[in-house]
XYZ file of C-alpha atoms in Angstrom:
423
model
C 100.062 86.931 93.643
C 96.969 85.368 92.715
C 95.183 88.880 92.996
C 97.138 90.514 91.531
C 96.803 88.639 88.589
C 93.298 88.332 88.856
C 93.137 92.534 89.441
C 95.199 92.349 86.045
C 92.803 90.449 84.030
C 90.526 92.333 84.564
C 91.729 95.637 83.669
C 93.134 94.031 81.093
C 90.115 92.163 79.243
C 88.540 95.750 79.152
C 89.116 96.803 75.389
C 87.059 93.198 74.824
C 84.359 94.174 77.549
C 83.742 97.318 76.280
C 83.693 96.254 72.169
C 81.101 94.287 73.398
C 79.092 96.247 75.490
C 78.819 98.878 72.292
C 78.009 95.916 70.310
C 74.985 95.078 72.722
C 73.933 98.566 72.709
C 73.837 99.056 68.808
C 71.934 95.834 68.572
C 69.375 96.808 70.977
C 69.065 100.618 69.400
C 65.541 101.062 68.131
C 67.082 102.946 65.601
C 68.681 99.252 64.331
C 66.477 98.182 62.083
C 67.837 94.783 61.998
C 67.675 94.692 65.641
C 64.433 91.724 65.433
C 66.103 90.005 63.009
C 67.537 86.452 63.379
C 71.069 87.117 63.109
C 70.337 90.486 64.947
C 69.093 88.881 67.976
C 71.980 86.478 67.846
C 74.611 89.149 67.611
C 72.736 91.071 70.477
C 72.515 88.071 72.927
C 76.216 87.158 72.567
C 77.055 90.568 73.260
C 75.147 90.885 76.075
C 76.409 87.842 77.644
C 79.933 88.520 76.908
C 79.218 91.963 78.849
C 77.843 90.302 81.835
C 80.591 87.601 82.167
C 83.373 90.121 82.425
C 81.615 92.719 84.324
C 82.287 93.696 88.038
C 79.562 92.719 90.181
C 79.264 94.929 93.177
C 77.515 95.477 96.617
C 73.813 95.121 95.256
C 71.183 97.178 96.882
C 68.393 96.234 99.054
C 65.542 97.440 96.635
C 63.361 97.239 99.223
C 61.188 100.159 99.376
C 57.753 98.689 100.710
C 56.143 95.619 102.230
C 52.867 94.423 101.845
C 50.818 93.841 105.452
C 48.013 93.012 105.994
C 47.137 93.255 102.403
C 48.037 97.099 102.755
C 51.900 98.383 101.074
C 54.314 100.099 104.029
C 56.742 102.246 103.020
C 60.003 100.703 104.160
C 63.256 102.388 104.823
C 66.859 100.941 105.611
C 68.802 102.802 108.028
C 71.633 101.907 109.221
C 71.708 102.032 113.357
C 75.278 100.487 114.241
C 78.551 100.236 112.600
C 82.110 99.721 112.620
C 84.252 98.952 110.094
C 83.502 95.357 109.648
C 79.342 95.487 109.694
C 76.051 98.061 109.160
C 73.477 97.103 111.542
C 70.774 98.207 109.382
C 67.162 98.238 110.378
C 64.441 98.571 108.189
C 62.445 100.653 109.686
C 58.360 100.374 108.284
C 56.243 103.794 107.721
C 54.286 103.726 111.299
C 51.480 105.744 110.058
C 50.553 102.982 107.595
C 51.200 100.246 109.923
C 48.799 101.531 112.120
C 46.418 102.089 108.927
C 46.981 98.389 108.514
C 45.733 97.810 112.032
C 49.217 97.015 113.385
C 49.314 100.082 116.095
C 51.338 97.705 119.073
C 55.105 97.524 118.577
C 55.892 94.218 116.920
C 58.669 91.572 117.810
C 62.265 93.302 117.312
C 63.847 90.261 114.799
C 68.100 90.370 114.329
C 68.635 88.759 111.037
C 72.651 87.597 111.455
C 73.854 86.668 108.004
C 76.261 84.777 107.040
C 80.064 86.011 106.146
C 80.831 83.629 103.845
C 81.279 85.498 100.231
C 78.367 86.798 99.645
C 76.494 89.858 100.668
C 73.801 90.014 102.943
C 71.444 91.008 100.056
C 71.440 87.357 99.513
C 69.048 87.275 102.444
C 66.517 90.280 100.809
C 63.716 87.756 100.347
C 64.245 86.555 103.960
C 63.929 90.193 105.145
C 60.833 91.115 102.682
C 59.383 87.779 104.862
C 60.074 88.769 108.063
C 58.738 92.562 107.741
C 55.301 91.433 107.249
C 55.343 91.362 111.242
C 58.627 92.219 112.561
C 60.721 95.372 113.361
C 63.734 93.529 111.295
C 67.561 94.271 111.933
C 70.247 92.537 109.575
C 74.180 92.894 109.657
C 75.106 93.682 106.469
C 79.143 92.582 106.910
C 82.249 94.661 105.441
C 83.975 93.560 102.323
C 86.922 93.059 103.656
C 89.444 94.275 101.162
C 87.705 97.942 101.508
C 88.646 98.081 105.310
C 91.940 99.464 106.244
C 94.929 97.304 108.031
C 95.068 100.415 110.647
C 91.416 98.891 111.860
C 93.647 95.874 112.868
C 92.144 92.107 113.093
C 88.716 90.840 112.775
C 88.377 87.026 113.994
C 85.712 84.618 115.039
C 85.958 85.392 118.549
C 85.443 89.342 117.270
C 82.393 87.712 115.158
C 80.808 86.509 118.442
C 81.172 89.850 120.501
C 80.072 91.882 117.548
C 76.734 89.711 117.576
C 76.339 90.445 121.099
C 76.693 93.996 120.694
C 73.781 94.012 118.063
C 71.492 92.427 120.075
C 72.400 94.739 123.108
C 71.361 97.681 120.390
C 68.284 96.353 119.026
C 67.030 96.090 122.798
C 66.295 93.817 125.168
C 64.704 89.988 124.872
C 65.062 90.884 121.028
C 64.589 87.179 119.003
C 67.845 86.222 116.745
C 67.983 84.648 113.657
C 71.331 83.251 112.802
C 71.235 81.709 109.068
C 73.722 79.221 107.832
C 77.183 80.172 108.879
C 76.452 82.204 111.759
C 75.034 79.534 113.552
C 78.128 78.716 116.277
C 78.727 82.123 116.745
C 75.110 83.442 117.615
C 74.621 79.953 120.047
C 77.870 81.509 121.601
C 77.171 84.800 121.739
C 73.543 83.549 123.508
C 75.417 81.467 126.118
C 77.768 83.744 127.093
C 75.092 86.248 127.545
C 72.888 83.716 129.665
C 75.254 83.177 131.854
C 75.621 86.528 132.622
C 72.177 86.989 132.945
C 72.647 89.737 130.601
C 69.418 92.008 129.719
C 69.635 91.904 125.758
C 70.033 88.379 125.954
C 67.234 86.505 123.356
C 64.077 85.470 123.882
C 64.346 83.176 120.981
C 66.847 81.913 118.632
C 66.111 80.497 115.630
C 68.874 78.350 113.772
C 68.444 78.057 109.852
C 70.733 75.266 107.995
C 73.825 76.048 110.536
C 77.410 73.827 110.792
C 76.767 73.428 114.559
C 78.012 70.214 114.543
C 79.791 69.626 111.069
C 80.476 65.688 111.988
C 77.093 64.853 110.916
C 76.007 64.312 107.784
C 79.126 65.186 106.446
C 78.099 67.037 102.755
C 81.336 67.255 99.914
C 82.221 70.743 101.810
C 82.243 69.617 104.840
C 84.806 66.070 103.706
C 86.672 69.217 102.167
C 87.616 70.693 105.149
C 87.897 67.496 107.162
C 89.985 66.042 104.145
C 92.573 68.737 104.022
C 95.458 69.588 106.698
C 95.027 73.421 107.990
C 98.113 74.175 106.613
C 96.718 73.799 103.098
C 94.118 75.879 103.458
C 96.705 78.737 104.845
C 98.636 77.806 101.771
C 96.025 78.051 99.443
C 93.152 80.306 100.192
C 94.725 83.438 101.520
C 95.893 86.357 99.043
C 97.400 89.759 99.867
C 94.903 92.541 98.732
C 96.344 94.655 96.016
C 96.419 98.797 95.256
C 94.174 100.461 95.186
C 91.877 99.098 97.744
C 91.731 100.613 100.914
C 92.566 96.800 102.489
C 95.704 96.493 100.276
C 98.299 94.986 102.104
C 95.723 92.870 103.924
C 95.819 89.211 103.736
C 91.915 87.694 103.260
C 90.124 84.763 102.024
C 89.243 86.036 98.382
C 85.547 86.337 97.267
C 86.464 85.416 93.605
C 88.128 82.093 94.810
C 84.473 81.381 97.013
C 83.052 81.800 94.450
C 84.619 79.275 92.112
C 84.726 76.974 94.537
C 80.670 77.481 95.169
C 80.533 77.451 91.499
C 82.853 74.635 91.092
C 80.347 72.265 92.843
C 77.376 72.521 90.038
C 79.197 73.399 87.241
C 77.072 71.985 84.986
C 74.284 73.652 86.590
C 75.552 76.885 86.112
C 76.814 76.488 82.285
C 73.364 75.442 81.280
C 71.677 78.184 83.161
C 73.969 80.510 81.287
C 73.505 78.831 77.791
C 69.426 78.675 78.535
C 70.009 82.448 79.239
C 71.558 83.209 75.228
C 68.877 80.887 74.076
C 65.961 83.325 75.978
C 67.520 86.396 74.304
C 67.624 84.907 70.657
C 63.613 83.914 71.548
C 62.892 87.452 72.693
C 61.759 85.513 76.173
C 62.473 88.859 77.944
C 60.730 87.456 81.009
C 62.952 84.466 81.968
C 66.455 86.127 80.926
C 65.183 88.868 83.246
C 65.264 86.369 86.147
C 68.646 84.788 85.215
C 70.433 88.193 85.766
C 68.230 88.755 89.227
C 70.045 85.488 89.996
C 73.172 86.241 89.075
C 73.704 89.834 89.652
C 73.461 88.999 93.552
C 75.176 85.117 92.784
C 77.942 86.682 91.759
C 78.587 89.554 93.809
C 80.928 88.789 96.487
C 83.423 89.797 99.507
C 86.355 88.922 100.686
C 86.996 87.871 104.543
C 89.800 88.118 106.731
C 92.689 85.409 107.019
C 91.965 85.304 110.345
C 88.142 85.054 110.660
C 88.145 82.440 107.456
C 91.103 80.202 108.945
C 89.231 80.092 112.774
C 86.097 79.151 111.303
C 88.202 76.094 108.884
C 89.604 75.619 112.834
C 86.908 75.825 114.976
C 83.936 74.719 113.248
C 85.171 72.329 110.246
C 88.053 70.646 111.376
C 88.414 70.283 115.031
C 84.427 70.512 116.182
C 85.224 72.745 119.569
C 81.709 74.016 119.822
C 80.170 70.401 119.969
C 82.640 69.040 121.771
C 82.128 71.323 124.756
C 85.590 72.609 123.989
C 85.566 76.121 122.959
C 86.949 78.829 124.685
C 85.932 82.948 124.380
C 87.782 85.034 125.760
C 89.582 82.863 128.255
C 86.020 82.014 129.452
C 84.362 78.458 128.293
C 81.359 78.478 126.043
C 78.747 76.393 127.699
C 75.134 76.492 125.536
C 73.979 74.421 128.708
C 73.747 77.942 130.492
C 70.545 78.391 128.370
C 67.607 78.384 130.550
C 65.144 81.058 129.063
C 65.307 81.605 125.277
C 63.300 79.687 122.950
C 65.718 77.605 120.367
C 64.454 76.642 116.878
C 66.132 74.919 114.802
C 65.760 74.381 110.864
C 67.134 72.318 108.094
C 66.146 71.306 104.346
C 65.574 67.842 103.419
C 68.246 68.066 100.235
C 70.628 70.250 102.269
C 74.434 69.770 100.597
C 76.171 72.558 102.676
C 74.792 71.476 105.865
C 73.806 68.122 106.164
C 70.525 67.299 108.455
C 71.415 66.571 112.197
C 74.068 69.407 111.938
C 71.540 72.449 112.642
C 69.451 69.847 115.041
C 72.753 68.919 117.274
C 71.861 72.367 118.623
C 68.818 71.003 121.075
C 71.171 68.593 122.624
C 73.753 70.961 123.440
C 71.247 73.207 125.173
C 70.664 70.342 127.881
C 69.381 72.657 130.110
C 66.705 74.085 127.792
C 63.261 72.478 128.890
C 61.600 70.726 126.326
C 58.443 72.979 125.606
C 60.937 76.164 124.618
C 62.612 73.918 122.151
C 60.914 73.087 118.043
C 62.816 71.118 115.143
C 61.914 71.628 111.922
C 62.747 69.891 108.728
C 61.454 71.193 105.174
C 60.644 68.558 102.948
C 62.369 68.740 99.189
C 63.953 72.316 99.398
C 68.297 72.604 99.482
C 70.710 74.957 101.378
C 69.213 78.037 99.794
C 65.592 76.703 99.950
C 65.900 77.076 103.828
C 65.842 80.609 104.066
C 64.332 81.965 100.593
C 62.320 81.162 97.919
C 58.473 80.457 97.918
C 58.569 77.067 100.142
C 60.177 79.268 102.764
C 57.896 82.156 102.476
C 54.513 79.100 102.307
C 56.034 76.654 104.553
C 59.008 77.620 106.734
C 58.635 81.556 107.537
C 54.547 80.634 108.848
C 56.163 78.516 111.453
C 59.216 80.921 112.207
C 56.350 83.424 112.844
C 54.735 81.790 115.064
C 57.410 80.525 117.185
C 58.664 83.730 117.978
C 55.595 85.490 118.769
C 55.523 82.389 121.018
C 58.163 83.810 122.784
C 57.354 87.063 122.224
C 54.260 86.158 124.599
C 56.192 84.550 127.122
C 58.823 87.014 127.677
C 56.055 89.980 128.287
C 58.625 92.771 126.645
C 57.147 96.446 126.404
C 58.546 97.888 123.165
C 59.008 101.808 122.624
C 56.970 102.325 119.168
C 59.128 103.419 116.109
């Protein structure tokens, strides 16, 4: 019921939407000529921010369309190399002329960028990618929204989650490195044991963790009391809606991305009132510059997915409430899940100092769990000052974080001697 009704407002605020995207439009014609004016401005910047709070935000492109290496631009072009209907595998693939203009003529370290399915798209990540294709051949999964895929494509759970990741490292190639950010973090350290016990070819060389819940006891943050604090049953109650007409999904029950999002949203409201109010403010000034930067923020803050009952309720399960992973109690496939079959692939782990999604210790818990692992294959990393997002974007991540990152997987890179096939 819930949206529904939240499909209705919005069709239904549109007489208001559009009054006031005409309204922002005739007070930004150079043909006003009261458009500099005081009162001008004023009328312009409510407009404008009455237009952006009722808008639909959707799937924002990559924009990436060249990288700078070695001090040279590379064309860059996404392509996606894998699908079904619940992720793109999309690689950006760099112009190899210029590369080797740029002196880069070997093959570089194949990188699989797992993001997280958690609301948001994986264009959250774009600065992360732009990072990594300095000196990587970069892969990301760019998940589904959920509510566009069909209930003939049947379920999509965490235990699919796991054996879609290790499909996508079996088709970016062998002793590829994985980079599992946030939320992916239990499922890629499954996905790597399972496919270290078997020995299997594709299997990592490295693995690189990035703020993950791999053990959600410690440090508990407020989301993580959340999901301890509540019985399962209220999340079933509570979070799952039935996806209306006229989306492909309808009839499909998911976790909603509008209700993510107030709940992200929820958590620094302030925050986000006063970014909006300094953002009316900036467009009475004429600061062009910083409102400009608000709406990068927001168009990609604000654009969100919805997941699958399933998938969202298993994770609340598996990783929030009942700790399986840690515990050395969770089962795939009828087959236990022991990380202590990792022998040969690098592990990394990172974590921000002012983390409130995932707490420090809860990424780290990762190194004990690999027991196995020997000691020089293994690096912990905390970043001083820098949050949740901090970890994987932003410019302490590109100065600080992504240097070391680098380095640690050509590392591995080294160690595991893999020929690559040029692009």
């Amino acid at each position: 019921m819930l949206y529904s009704m939240y499909e209705a407002g919005y069709y239904h605020s549109a007489p208001l939407r559009l009054t006031a995207r005409m309204t922002r439009d005739l007070w930004s014609s150079p043909l006003n000529p009261w458009r500099d004016t005081q009162v001008g401005r004023r009328i312009y910047a409510s407009a404008d921010l009455m237009t952006n709070l009722t808008r639909r935000y959707g799937r924002p492109a990559w924009g990436i369309d060249s990288v700078e290496v070695e001090g040279r631009p590379v064309a860059v072009t996404p392509e996606v190399v894998w699908s079904t209907p619940w992720v793109r595998l999309t690689r950006f693939r760099r112009d190899p002329e210029q590369l080797r203009a740029a002196g880069r003529a070997t093959p570089e370290p194949a990188v699989l960028i797992v993001a997280p399915l958690s609301g948001h798209y994986a264009t959250l990540l774009r600065g992360t990618v732009q990072a990594f294709l300095q000196d990587h051949e970069v892969f990301i999964t760019d998940w589904s929204n959920t509510r566009d895929v069909s209930v003939l494509e049947g379920r999509f759970d965490f235990h699919d989650y796991i054996d879609h990741v290790r499909r996508m490292l079996a088709v970016v190639g062998p002793r590829a490195h994985v980079v599992g950010v946030c939320q992916p973090g239990p499922a890629v350290l499954a996905a790597t044991s399972l496919m270290s016990e078997d020995a299997d070819p594709a299997r990592p060389a490295s693995m690189t963790l990035m703020g993950s819940p791999i053990d959600a006891r410690l440090s508990p943050t407020v989301t993580n009391k959340l999901a301890e604090e509540k019985p399962f049953t209220w999340f079933e109650s509570n979070m799952i809606y039935t996806v209306p007409p006229p989306y492909p999904g309808m009839g499909r029950r998911v976790y909603p991305g509008f209700v993510q999002l107030y709940s992200f949203m929820s958590m620094n409201l302030e925050r986000h009132q006063n970014a909006h109010l300094r953002y009316l403010q900036d467009l009475m000034k004429g600061d062009g510059d910083s409102a400009e930067k608000h709406l990068e923020f927001y168009d990609e803050y604000l654009s969100v997915l919805d997941l699958t009952e399933e998938f969202y309720l298993q994770t609340i399960d598996v990783v929030f409430q009942n700790y399986l992973l840690p515990k050395g109690e969770l089962v795939h496939r009828g087959r236990p899940v022991r990380p202590e079959a990792i022998v040969d692939v690098g592990l990394m782990t990172v974590e921000g100092e002012n983390d409130d999604i995932s707490g420090i210790g809860q990424t780290q818990a990762a190194h004990k769990l690999c027991s196995a692992l020997p000691a020089d294959l293994q690096t912990d990393y905390v970043q001083p000052v820098v949050g949740h997002y901090g970890v994987f974007n932003g410019r302490r991540f590109r100065e600080e974080i992504y240097p070391r990152v680098r380095n640690f997987i050509a590392a591995h890179e080294a160690r595991v001697g893999v020929r690559r096939e040029a692009a």
